[in-house]
Amino acid sequence: MSSEAAPLPAWVRAVHAVSRLFGVIAALMILVSIGVVCHMVFVRAVLGESSIWQTEFVTFSLVAATFLGAPYILLTRGHVAVDLVPLMSSMATRRRLHFFGSVIALGFCAIFLYAAIPWWHETWVSGQTTPSIWRARVWIPYLSVPVGLGLLCLQYLAEIWLVLTRRDKPFGMEPKEQA
């Protein structure tokens, strides 16, 4: 068995599996949000009644889908990337660029996570609710921020490890073909 065919460590497989699960959850949240928007339009336009919970639900759901879906986007390289410099670079330079960029992104996410945990905890401890008549407990949707950022940090660590151990190619790019 070659080293490239060796199974991934359990922690990397676990991070990938949870990222995929959260990607599915995020997609479902977006689909539910579409249904709720349609319901809101029907209630307002056809029935002439006011909507109470729909706007807050959709806002919270889309923000949660963004944070919970981010690790899946990183896993699948679904984010927008400008890869002109890596395309023109050697594999060694690509590795360095990937490492440098990933460490900066990981640092940003870690700082954001560090700030998000006490922010979420305060809403949980204080029992904050939305000001609307719905009075939704905000700790529930706010939880998606530290959870999504925590998993995003783990996904960055897995990606960095895979490239450093040469189990994956930086930016998912094959080596330049020699002319």
Backbone as JSON Lines, residues from 0, in Angstrom:
{"i":0,"aa":"M","n":[0.86,-1.19,0.0],"ca":[0.0,0.0,0.0],"c":[0.89,1.23,0.0]}
{"i":1,"aa":"S","n":[0.67,2.16,-0.92],"ca":[1.48,3.37,-0.99],"c":[1.06,4.34,0.11]}
{"i":2,"aa":"S","n":[1.94,5.32,0.38],"ca":[1.65,6.29,1.43],"c":[0.45,7.17,1.06]}
{"i":3,"aa":"E","n":[0.22,7.39,-0.25],"ca":[-0.91,8.2,-0.67],"c":[-2.23,7.47,-0.44]}
{"i":4,"aa":"A","n":[-2.21,6.14,-0.47],"ca":[-3.43,5.37,-0.27],"c":[-3.67,5.06,1.21]}
{"i":5,"aa":"A","n":[-2.74,5.45,2.07],"ca":[-2.9,5.18,3.5],"c":[-4.13,5.92,4.01]}
{"i":6,"aa":"P","n":[-4.86,5.28,4.91],"ca":[-6.06,5.93,5.43],"c":[-5.71,7.18,6.23]}
{"i":7,"aa":"L","n":[-6.61,8.11,6.21],"ca":[-6.42,9.34,6.98],"c":[-6.54,9.03,8.46]}
{"i":8,"aa":"P","n":[-5.87,9.8,9.29],"ca":[-6.02,9.61,10.74],"c":[-7.47,9.84,11.16]}
{"i":9,"aa":"A","n":[-7.84,9.24,12.26],"ca":[-9.23,9.31,12.74],"c":[-9.67,10.75,12.97]}
{"i":10,"aa":"W","n":[-8.78,11.6,13.47],"ca":[-9.19,12.97,13.76],"c":[-9.52,13.73,12.47]}
{"i":11,"aa":"V","n":[-8.78,13.48,11.41],"ca":[-9.04,14.14,10.13],"c":[-10.36,13.62,9.54]}
{"i":12,"aa":"R","n":[-10.55,12.31,9.59],"ca":[-11.82,11.74,9.1],"c":[-13.0,12.28,9.89]}
{"i":13,"aa":"A","n":[-12.83,12.44,11.2],"ca":[-13.91,12.96,12.04],"c":[-14.22,14.42,11.69]}
{"i":14,"aa":"V","n":[-13.19,15.22,11.51],"ca":[-13.4,16.63,11.14],"c":[-14.09,16.71,9.79]}
{"i":15,"aa":"H","n":[-13.66,15.92,8.84],"ca":[-14.3,15.91,7.51],"c":[-15.76,15.46,7.62]}
{"i":16,"aa":"A","n":[-16.03,14.43,8.41],"ca":[-17.4,13.94,8.55],"c":[-18.31,14.99,9.18]}
{"i":17,"aa":"V","n":[-17.83,15.64,10.22],"ca":[-18.65,16.68,10.87],"c":[-18.83,17.87,9.93]}
{"i":18,"aa":"S","n":[-17.81,18.22,9.17],"ca":[-17.93,19.32,8.2],"c":[-18.99,18.98,7.15]}
{"i":19,"aa":"R","n":[-18.99,17.73,6.68],"ca":[-20.01,17.32,5.71],"c":[-21.4,17.37,6.33]}
{"i":20,"aa":"L","n":[-21.53,16.88,7.56],"ca":[-22.81,16.91,8.25],"c":[-23.32,18.35,8.4]}
{"i":21,"aa":"F","n":[-22.44,19.24,8.82],"ca":[-22.85,20.64,8.97],"c":[-23.16,21.28,7.61]}
{"i":22,"aa":"G","n":[-22.5,20.82,6.55],"ca":[-22.84,21.32,5.22],"c":[-24.27,20.94,4.85]}
{"i":23,"aa":"V","n":[-24.66,19.71,5.17],"ca":[-26.04,19.27,4.92],"c":[-27.01,20.06,5.78]}
{"i":24,"aa":"I","n":[-26.67,20.25,7.05],"ca":[-27.54,21.03,7.94],"c":[-27.69,22.45,7.42]}
{"i":25,"aa":"A","n":[-26.61,23.06,6.98],"ca":[-26.67,24.42,6.45],"c":[-27.56,24.49,5.21]}
{"i":26,"aa":"A","n":[-27.42,23.51,4.33],"ca":[-28.27,23.49,3.13],"c":[-29.74,23.34,3.5]}
{"i":27,"aa":"L","n":[-30.02,22.49,4.47],"ca":[-31.41,22.32,4.92],"c":[-31.95,23.6,5.55]}
{"i":28,"aa":"M","n":[-31.1,24.31,6.29],"ca":[-31.53,25.57,6.88],"c":[-31.89,26.59,5.8]}
{"i":29,"aa":"I","n":[-31.14,26.6,4.73],"ca":[-31.44,27.51,3.62],"c":[-32.76,27.12,2.98]}
{"i":30,"aa":"L","n":[-32.97,25.82,2.76],"ca":[-34.24,25.37,2.18],"c":[-35.43,25.72,3.07]}
{"i":31,"aa":"V","n":[-35.28,25.51,4.37],"ca":[-36.36,25.85,5.3],"c":[-36.6,27.36,5.27]}
{"i":32,"aa":"S","n":[-35.54,28.14,5.19],"ca":[-35.68,29.6,5.12],"c":[-36.46,30.03,3.89]}
{"i":33,"aa":"I","n":[-36.22,29.36,2.77],"ca":[-36.98,29.67,1.55],"c":[-38.46,29.4,1.78]}
{"i":34,"aa":"G","n":[-38.76,28.26,2.4],"ca":[-40.16,27.95,2.7],"c":[-40.8,28.97,3.64]}
{"i":35,"aa":"V","n":[-40.04,29.4,4.63],"ca":[-40.56,30.39,5.59],"c":[-40.79,31.73,4.9]}
{"i":36,"aa":"V","n":[-39.91,32.13,4.0],"ca":[-40.12,33.37,3.25],"c":[-41.38,33.28,2.41]}
{"i":37,"aa":"C","n":[-41.59,32.14,1.77],"ca":[-42.82,31.95,0.99],"c":[-44.05,32.03,1.89]}
{"i":38,"aa":"H","n":[-43.97,31.42,3.05],"ca":[-45.06,31.49,4.02],"c":[-45.32,32.94,4.44]}
{"i":39,"aa":"M","n":[-44.24,33.67,4.7],"ca":[-44.36,35.07,5.11],"c":[-45.03,35.9,4.03]}
{"i":40,"aa":"V","n":[-44.64,35.7,2.79],"ca":[-45.25,36.44,1.69],"c":[-46.74,36.1,1.59]}
{"i":41,"aa":"F","n":[-47.07,34.83,1.7],"ca":[-48.47,34.42,1.64],"c":[-49.28,35.05,2.78]}
{"i":42,"aa":"V","n":[-48.74,34.99,3.99],"ca":[-49.45,35.55,5.15],"c":[-49.65,37.05,4.99]}
{"i":43,"aa":"R","n":[-48.65,37.75,4.53],"ca":[-48.75,39.21,4.38],"c":[-49.6,39.6,3.18]}
{"i":44,"aa":"A","n":[-49.29,39.04,2.02],"ca":[-49.93,39.5,0.78],"c":[-51.33,38.93,0.58]}
{"i":45,"aa":"V","n":[-51.52,37.66,0.86],"ca":[-52.8,37.01,0.59],"c":[-53.75,37.14,1.77]}
{"i":46,"aa":"L","n":[-53.26,36.85,2.95],"ca":[-54.13,36.9,4.12],"c":[-54.21,38.28,4.75]}
{"i":47,"aa":"G","n":[-53.28,39.15,4.4],"ca":[-53.29,40.51,4.93],"c":[-52.96,40.59,6.41]}
{"i":48,"aa":"E","n":[-52.28,39.58,6.92],"ca":[-51.9,39.56,8.33],"c":[-50.42,39.88,8.48]}
{"i":49,"aa":"S","n":[-50.06,40.25,9.68],"ca":[-48.65,40.55,9.91],"c":[-47.89,39.26,10.23]}
{"i":50,"aa":"S","n":[-46.64,39.28,9.9],"ca":[-45.79,38.15,10.26],"c":[-45.06,38.51,11.54]}
{"i":51,"aa":"I","n":[-44.87,37.54,12.38],"ca":[-44.25,37.82,13.68],"c":[-42.86,37.22,13.74]}
{"i":52,"aa":"W","n":[-42.77,35.97,13.47],"ca":[-41.52,35.24,13.7],"c":[-40.72,35.02,12.44]}
{"i":53,"aa":"Q","n":[-41.31,35.17,11.27],"ca":[-40.66,34.75,10.03],"c":[-39.37,35.51,9.72]}
{"i":54,"aa":"T","n":[-39.39,36.83,9.86],"ca":[-38.19,37.61,9.52],"c":[-37.02,37.24,10.42]}
{"i":55,"aa":"E","n":[-37.28,37.15,11.72],"ca":[-36.2,36.78,12.64],"c":[-35.71,35.36,12.36]}
{"i":56,"aa":"F","n":[-36.63,34.45,12.11],"ca":[-36.24,33.07,11.85],"c":[-35.34,32.98,10.63]}
{"i":57,"aa":"V","n":[-35.74,33.66,9.56],"ca":[-34.95,33.6,8.32],"c":[-33.58,34.25,8.52]}
{"i":58,"aa":"T","n":[-33.55,35.38,9.21],"ca":[-32.27,36.04,9.46],"c":[-31.34,35.14,10.26]}
{"i":59,"aa":"F","n":[-31.85,34.6,11.36],"ca":[-31.03,33.72,12.18],"c":[-30.62,32.46,11.43]}
{"i":60,"aa":"S","n":[-31.52,31.9,10.64],"ca":[-31.21,30.68,9.91],"c":[-30.13,30.89,8.86]}
{"i":61,"aa":"L","n":[-30.2,32.0,8.15],"ca":[-29.2,32.25,7.11],"c":[-27.83,32.55,7.7]}
{"i":62,"aa":"V","n":[-27.81,33.28,8.81],"ca":[-26.52,33.53,9.48],"c":[-25.95,32.21,10.01]}
{"i":63,"aa":"A","n":[-26.8,31.39,10.62],"ca":[-26.35,30.1,11.14],"c":[-25.86,29.21,9.99]}
{"i":64,"aa":"A","n":[-26.57,29.21,8.88],"ca":[-26.16,28.4,7.73],"c":[-24.79,28.86,7.22]}
{"i":65,"aa":"T","n":[-24.54,30.15,7.28],"ca":[-23.24,30.68,6.84],"c":[-22.12,30.15,7.72]}
{"i":66,"aa":"F","n":[-22.28,30.25,9.03],"ca":[-21.22,29.81,9.94],"c":[-21.09,28.29,9.98]}
{"i":67,"aa":"L","n":[-22.21,27.59,10.01],"ca":[-22.15,26.13,10.09],"c":[-21.72,25.51,8.77]}
{"i":68,"aa":"G","n":[-21.98,26.18,7.65],"ca":[-21.6,25.66,6.35],"c":[-20.19,26.01,5.92]}
{"i":69,"aa":"A","n":[-19.55,26.96,6.6],"ca":[-18.2,27.39,6.22],"c":[-17.17,26.26,6.24]}
{"i":70,"aa":"P","n":[-17.17,25.37,7.24],"ca":[-16.18,24.28,7.2],"c":[-16.36,23.36,5.99]}
{"i":71,"aa":"Y","n":[-17.6,23.12,5.59],"ca":[-17.85,22.29,4.4],"c":[-17.32,22.99,3.15]}
{"i":72,"aa":"I","n":[-17.53,24.29,3.06],"ca":[-17.02,25.05,1.9],"c":[-15.5,24.95,1.84]}
{"i":73,"aa":"L","n":[-14.84,25.06,2.99],"ca":[-13.38,24.92,3.01],"c":[-12.98,23.5,2.61]}
{"i":74,"aa":"L","n":[-13.67,22.51,3.12],"ca":[-13.37,21.11,2.8],"c":[-13.46,20.85,1.3]}
{"i":75,"aa":"T","n":[-14.48,21.39,0.65],"ca":[-14.71,21.13,-0.77],"c":[-14.08,22.17,-1.68]}
{"i":76,"aa":"R","n":[-13.35,23.1,-1.09],"ca":[-12.73,24.21,-1.84],"c":[-13.77,24.96,-2.65]}
{"i":77,"aa":"G","n":[-14.91,25.19,-2.05],"ca":[-16.0,25.88,-2.72],"c":[-15.96,27.38,-2.59]}
{"i":78,"aa":"H","n":[-14.97,27.9,-1.89],"ca":[-14.86,29.34,-1.7],"c":[-14.25,30.0,-2.94]}
{"i":79,"aa":"V","n":[-14.41,31.29,-3.02],"ca":[-13.83,32.04,-4.13],"c":[-12.34,32.16,-3.86]}
{"i":80,"aa":"A","n":[-11.56,31.88,-4.87],"ca":[-10.11,31.94,-4.71],"c":[-9.49,32.55,-5.96]}
{"i":81,"aa":"V","n":[-8.48,33.35,-5.73],"ca":[-7.68,33.89,-6.82],"c":[-6.4,33.07,-6.82]}
{"i":82,"aa":"D","n":[-6.24,32.24,-7.84],"ca":[-5.12,31.29,-7.83],"c":[-4.09,31.57,-8.91]}
{"i":83,"aa":"L","n":[-3.99,32.8,-9.36],"ca":[-3.03,33.13,-10.4],"c":[-1.6,32.9,-9.94]}
{"i":84,"aa":"V","n":[-1.25,33.39,-8.76],"ca":[0.12,33.22,-8.27],"c":[0.43,31.74,-8.03]}
{"i":85,"aa":"P","n":[-0.45,30.98,-7.34],"ca":[-0.14,29.55,-7.19],"c":[-0.02,28.81,-8.52]}
{"i":86,"aa":"L","n":[-0.83,29.18,-9.51],"ca":[-0.74,28.52,-10.81],"c":[0.62,28.73,-11.47]}
{"i":87,"aa":"M","n":[1.2,29.88,-11.25],"ca":[2.48,30.22,-11.87],"c":[3.67,29.76,-11.03]}
{"i":88,"aa":"S","n":[3.42,29.2,-9.86],"ca":[4.49,28.87,-8.92],"c":[4.84,27.38,-8.96]}
{"i":89,"aa":"S","n":[6.0,27.1,-8.43],"ca":[6.42,25.7,-8.28],"c":[5.63,25.08,-7.14]}
{"i":90,"aa":"M","n":[5.7,23.76,-7.04],"ca":[4.97,23.07,-5.97],"c":[5.48,23.5,-4.6]}
{"i":91,"aa":"A","n":[6.79,23.68,-4.46],"ca":[7.34,24.1,-3.16],"c":[6.81,25.48,-2.77]}
{"i":92,"aa":"T","n":[6.74,26.39,-3.74],"ca":[6.21,27.73,-3.46],"c":[4.72,27.65,-3.15]}
{"i":93,"aa":"R","n":[4.01,26.79,-3.85],"ca":[2.59,26.6,-3.56],"c":[2.39,26.13,-2.12]}
{"i":94,"aa":"R","n":[3.23,25.21,-1.7],"ca":[3.12,24.71,-0.31],"c":[3.32,25.85,0.69]}
{"i":95,"aa":"R","n":[4.34,26.67,0.44],"ca":[4.6,27.8,1.35],"c":[3.44,28.79,1.32]}
{"i":96,"aa":"L","n":[2.94,29.12,0.13],"ca":[1.8,30.04,0.02],"c":[0.57,29.48,0.73]}
{"i":97,"aa":"H","n":[0.33,28.2,0.52],"ca":[-0.83,27.56,1.16],"c":[-0.69,27.61,2.67]}
{"i":98,"aa":"F","n":[0.49,27.25,3.15],"ca":[0.73,27.26,4.6],"c":[0.55,28.66,5.17]}
{"i":99,"aa":"F","n":[1.17,29.64,4.54],"ca":[1.09,31.03,5.01],"c":[-0.35,31.52,5.02]}
{"i":100,"aa":"G","n":[-1.07,31.32,3.92],"ca":[-2.46,31.77,3.84],"c":[-3.36,31.05,4.81]}
{"i":101,"aa":"S","n":[-3.15,29.75,4.95],"ca":[-3.99,28.96,5.87],"c":[-3.74,29.32,7.32]}
{"i":102,"aa":"V","n":[-2.48,29.59,7.67],"ca":[-2.17,29.98,9.05],"c":[-2.78,31.35,9.36]}
{"i":103,"aa":"I","n":[-2.74,32.28,8.41],"ca":[-3.37,33.59,8.62],"c":[-4.88,33.42,8.79]}
{"i":104,"aa":"A","n":[-5.5,32.63,7.93],"ca":[-6.94,32.4,8.03],"c":[-7.3,31.7,9.33]}
{"i":105,"aa":"L","n":[-6.5,30.72,9.72],"ca":[-6.72,30.02,10.98],"c":[-6.6,30.99,12.15]}
{"i":106,"aa":"G","n":[-5.6,31.85,12.11],"ca":[-5.44,32.85,13.17],"c":[-6.64,33.78,13.27]}
{"i":107,"aa":"F","n":[-7.12,34.25,12.13],"ca":[-8.31,35.1,12.12],"c":[-9.51,34.37,12.71]}
{"i":108,"aa":"C","n":[-9.72,33.15,12.28],"ca":[-10.85,32.36,12.79],"c":[-10.72,32.09,14.29]}
{"i":109,"aa":"A","n":[-9.5,31.83,14.73],"ca":[-9.27,31.57,16.16],"c":[-9.55,32.82,17.0]}
{"i":110,"aa":"I","n":[-9.14,33.97,16.52],"ca":[-9.42,35.23,17.23],"c":[-10.93,35.49,17.26]}
{"i":111,"aa":"F","n":[-11.58,35.28,16.14],"ca":[-13.03,35.45,16.05],"c":[-13.73,34.47,17.0]}
{"i":112,"aa":"L","n":[-13.26,33.23,17.04],"ca":[-13.83,32.23,17.95],"c":[-13.63,32.65,19.4]}
{"i":113,"aa":"Y","n":[-12.43,33.12,19.72],"ca":[-12.12,33.58,21.08],"c":[-13.07,34.7,21.51]}
{"i":114,"aa":"A","n":[-13.43,35.58,20.59],"ca":[-14.36,36.67,20.9],"c":[-15.81,36.19,20.92]}
{"i":115,"aa":"A","n":[-16.13,35.18,20.13],"ca":[-17.52,34.72,20.0],"c":[-17.99,33.9,21.2]}
{"i":116,"aa":"I","n":[-17.09,33.19,21.84],"ca":[-17.51,32.33,22.96],"c":[-18.09,33.15,24.11]}
{"i":117,"aa":"P","n":[-17.39,34.18,24.61],"ca":[-18.01,34.96,25.7],"c":[-19.26,35.72,25.23]}
{"i":118,"aa":"W","n":[-19.27,36.14,23.98],"ca":[-20.46,36.82,23.42],"c":[-21.67,35.89,23.47]}
{"i":119,"aa":"W","n":[-21.48,34.65,23.01],"ca":[-22.58,33.68,23.07],"c":[-22.93,33.37,24.52]}
{"i":120,"aa":"H","n":[-21.92,33.14,25.35],"ca":[-22.16,32.76,26.75],"c":[-22.97,33.82,27.49]}
{"i":121,"aa":"E","n":[-22.7,35.07,27.22],"ca":[-23.45,36.16,27.86],"c":[-24.94,36.08,27.51]}
{"i":122,"aa":"T","n":[-25.25,35.77,26.27],"ca":[-26.66,35.68,25.88],"c":[-27.33,34.47,26.54]}
{"i":123,"aa":"W","n":[-26.56,33.42,26.74],"ca":[-27.1,32.22,27.38],"c":[-27.37,32.46,28.86]}
{"i":124,"aa":"V","n":[-26.38,33.01,29.55],"ca":[-26.5,33.24,30.99],"c":[-27.57,34.28,31.3]}
{"i":125,"aa":"S","n":[-27.64,35.34,30.5],"ca":[-28.59,36.42,30.78],"c":[-29.99,36.12,30.28]}
{"i":126,"aa":"G","n":[-30.14,35.08,29.47],"ca":[-31.47,34.73,28.96],"c":[-32.04,35.75,27.98]}
{"i":127,"aa":"Q","n":[-31.16,36.4,27.22],"ca":[-31.61,37.42,26.27],"c":[-32.57,36.83,25.25]}
{"i":128,"aa":"T","n":[-33.55,37.65,24.88],"ca":[-34.51,37.29,23.84],"c":[-34.59,38.41,22.82]}
{"i":129,"aa":"T","n":[-35.19,38.11,21.7],"ca":[-35.38,39.15,20.69],"c":[-36.44,40.13,21.18]}
{"i":130,"aa":"P","n":[-36.42,41.36,20.69],"ca":[-37.39,42.35,21.16],"c":[-38.79,42.18,20.57]}
{"i":131,"aa":"S","n":[-38.96,41.28,19.64],"ca":[-40.27,41.1,19.0],"c":[-41.21,40.35,19.93]}
{"i":132,"aa":"I","n":[-42.43,40.24,19.51],"ca":[-43.42,39.5,20.28],"c":[-43.09,38.01,20.31]}
{"i":133,"aa":"W","n":[-42.3,37.55,19.36],"ca":[-41.88,36.15,19.32],"c":[-40.97,35.81,20.5]}
{"i":134,"aa":"R","n":[-40.13,36.76,20.91],"ca":[-39.24,36.63,22.06],"c":[-38.35,35.38,21.98]}
{"i":135,"aa":"A","n":[-37.74,35.19,20.83],"ca":[-36.84,34.04,20.64],"c":[-35.62,34.19,21.53]}
{"i":136,"aa":"R","n":[-35.2,33.1,22.13],"ca":[-33.97,33.11,22.94],"c":[-32.78,33.18,21.98]}
{"i":137,"aa":"V","n":[-32.0,34.25,22.08],"ca":[-30.95,34.48,21.09],"c":[-29.73,33.58,21.27]}
{"i":138,"aa":"W","n":[-29.57,32.93,22.4],"ca":[-28.41,32.06,22.56],"c":[-28.48,30.89,21.58]}
{"i":139,"aa":"I","n":[-29.67,30.52,21.17],"ca":[-29.8,29.37,20.26],"c":[-29.21,29.69,18.89]}
{"i":140,"aa":"P","n":[-29.64,30.76,18.22],"ca":[-29.0,31.04,16.92],"c":[-27.57,31.54,17.07]}
{"i":141,"aa":"Y","n":[-27.26,32.24,18.16],"ca":[-25.9,32.73,18.36],"c":[-24.9,31.59,18.54]}
{"i":142,"aa":"L","n":[-25.36,30.43,18.99],"ca":[-24.48,29.29,19.2],"c":[-23.82,28.85,17.89]}
{"i":143,"aa":"S","n":[-24.47,29.12,16.77],"ca":[-23.9,28.71,15.49],"c":[-22.57,29.41,15.19]}
{"i":144,"aa":"V","n":[-22.35,30.58,15.78],"ca":[-21.1,31.31,15.51],"c":[-19.91,30.58,16.13]}
{"i":145,"aa":"P","n":[-19.87,30.33,17.45],"ca":[-18.7,29.61,17.97],"c":[-18.6,28.17,17.48]}
{"i":146,"aa":"V","n":[-19.73,27.51,17.29],"ca":[-19.67,26.12,16.8],"c":[-19.09,26.08,15.38]}
{"i":147,"aa":"G","n":[-19.61,26.93,14.51],"ca":[-19.11,26.98,13.13],"c":[-17.65,27.4,13.07]}
{"i":148,"aa":"L","n":[-17.27,28.41,13.86],"ca":[-15.88,28.85,13.86],"c":[-14.95,27.8,14.45]}
{"i":149,"aa":"G","n":[-15.4,27.1,15.48],"ca":[-14.58,26.03,16.06],"c":[-14.3,24.94,15.05]}
{"i":150,"aa":"L","n":[-15.35,24.52,14.34],"ca":[-15.15,23.49,13.33],"c":[-14.33,24.03,12.16]}
{"i":151,"aa":"L","n":[-14.5,25.29,11.82],"ca":[-13.7,25.87,10.74],"c":[-12.22,25.86,11.12]}
{"i":152,"aa":"C","n":[-11.9,26.16,12.38],"ca":[-10.51,26.09,12.84],"c":[-9.98,24.66,12.72]}
{"i":153,"aa":"L","n":[-10.79,23.69,13.12],"ca":[-10.36,22.29,12.99],"c":[-10.17,21.89,11.54]}
{"i":154,"aa":"Q","n":[-11.04,22.38,10.66],"ca":[-10.93,22.07,9.24],"c":[-9.65,22.69,8.67]}
{"i":155,"aa":"Y","n":[-9.32,23.91,9.1],"ca":[-8.05,24.52,8.66],"c":[-6.86,23.7,9.15]}
{"i":156,"aa":"L","n":[-6.91,23.25,10.41],"ca":[-5.81,22.43,10.92],"c":[-5.67,21.14,10.12]}
{"i":157,"aa":"A","n":[-6.78,20.51,9.79],"ca":[-6.74,19.28,9.0],"c":[-6.16,19.56,7.61]}
{"i":158,"aa":"E","n":[-6.59,20.66,7.0],"ca":[-6.08,20.99,5.67],"c":[-4.59,21.28,5.7]}
{"i":159,"aa":"I","n":[-4.15,22.03,6.69],"ca":[-2.71,22.32,6.83],"c":[-1.94,21.02,7.02]}
{"i":160,"aa":"W","n":[-2.43,20.16,7.89],"ca":[-1.75,18.89,8.16],"c":[-1.67,18.04,6.89]}
{"i":161,"aa":"L","n":[-2.76,17.96,6.13],"ca":[-2.77,17.16,4.92],"c":[-1.76,17.65,3.9]}
{"i":162,"aa":"V","n":[-1.62,18.96,3.76],"ca":[-0.66,19.5,2.79],"c":[0.77,19.33,3.31]}
{"i":163,"aa":"L","n":[0.98,19.58,4.61],"ca":[2.33,19.44,5.16],"c":[2.83,17.99,5.09]}
{"i":164,"aa":"T","n":[1.93,17.03,5.25],"ca":[2.32,15.61,5.19],"c":[2.23,15.07,3.76]}
{"i":165,"aa":"R","n":[1.95,15.95,2.82],"ca":[1.88,15.61,1.39],"c":[0.78,14.59,1.07]}
{"i":166,"aa":"R","n":[-0.25,14.57,1.86],"ca":[-1.41,13.72,1.56],"c":[-2.42,14.45,0.68]}
{"i":167,"aa":"D","n":[-2.21,15.75,0.54],"ca":[-3.06,16.56,-0.33],"c":[-2.18,17.61,-0.97]}
{"i":168,"aa":"K","n":[-2.62,18.09,-2.11],"ca":[-1.85,19.1,-2.82],"c":[-2.32,20.49,-2.41]}
{"i":169,"aa":"P","n":[-1.39,21.44,-2.3],"ca":[-1.8,22.8,-1.93],"c":[-2.75,23.38,-2.98]}
{"i":170,"aa":"F","n":[-3.82,23.96,-2.5],"ca":[-4.87,24.54,-3.35],"c":[-5.52,23.49,-4.24]}
{"i":171,"aa":"G","n":[-5.25,22.22,-3.99],"ca":[-5.82,21.15,-4.8],"c":[-5.23,21.08,-6.2]}
{"i":172,"aa":"M","n":[-4.08,21.72,-6.4],"ca":[-3.48,21.8,-7.73],"c":[-2.41,20.75,-7.92]}
{"i":173,"aa":"E","n":[-2.41,20.17,-9.1],"ca":[-1.36,19.23,-9.49],"c":[-0.09,20.02,-9.79]}
{"i":174,"aa":"P","n":[1.06,19.36,-9.75],"ca":[2.31,20.05,-10.11],"c":[2.26,20.61,-11.53]}
{"i":175,"aa":"K","n":[2.98,21.72,-11.73],"ca":[3.03,22.33,-13.07],"c":[3.61,21.32,-14.06]}
{"i":176,"aa":"E","n":[3.03,21.34,-15.24],"ca":[3.57,20.48,-16.29],"c":[4.79,21.18,-16.88]}
{"i":177,"aa":"Q","n":[5.81,20.4,-17.13],"ca":[7.03,20.96,-17.72],"c":[6.82,21.16,-19.21]}
{"i":178,"aa":"A","n":[7.21,22.32,-19.72],"ca":[7.02,22.63,-21.13],"c":[8.06,21.94,-21.98]}
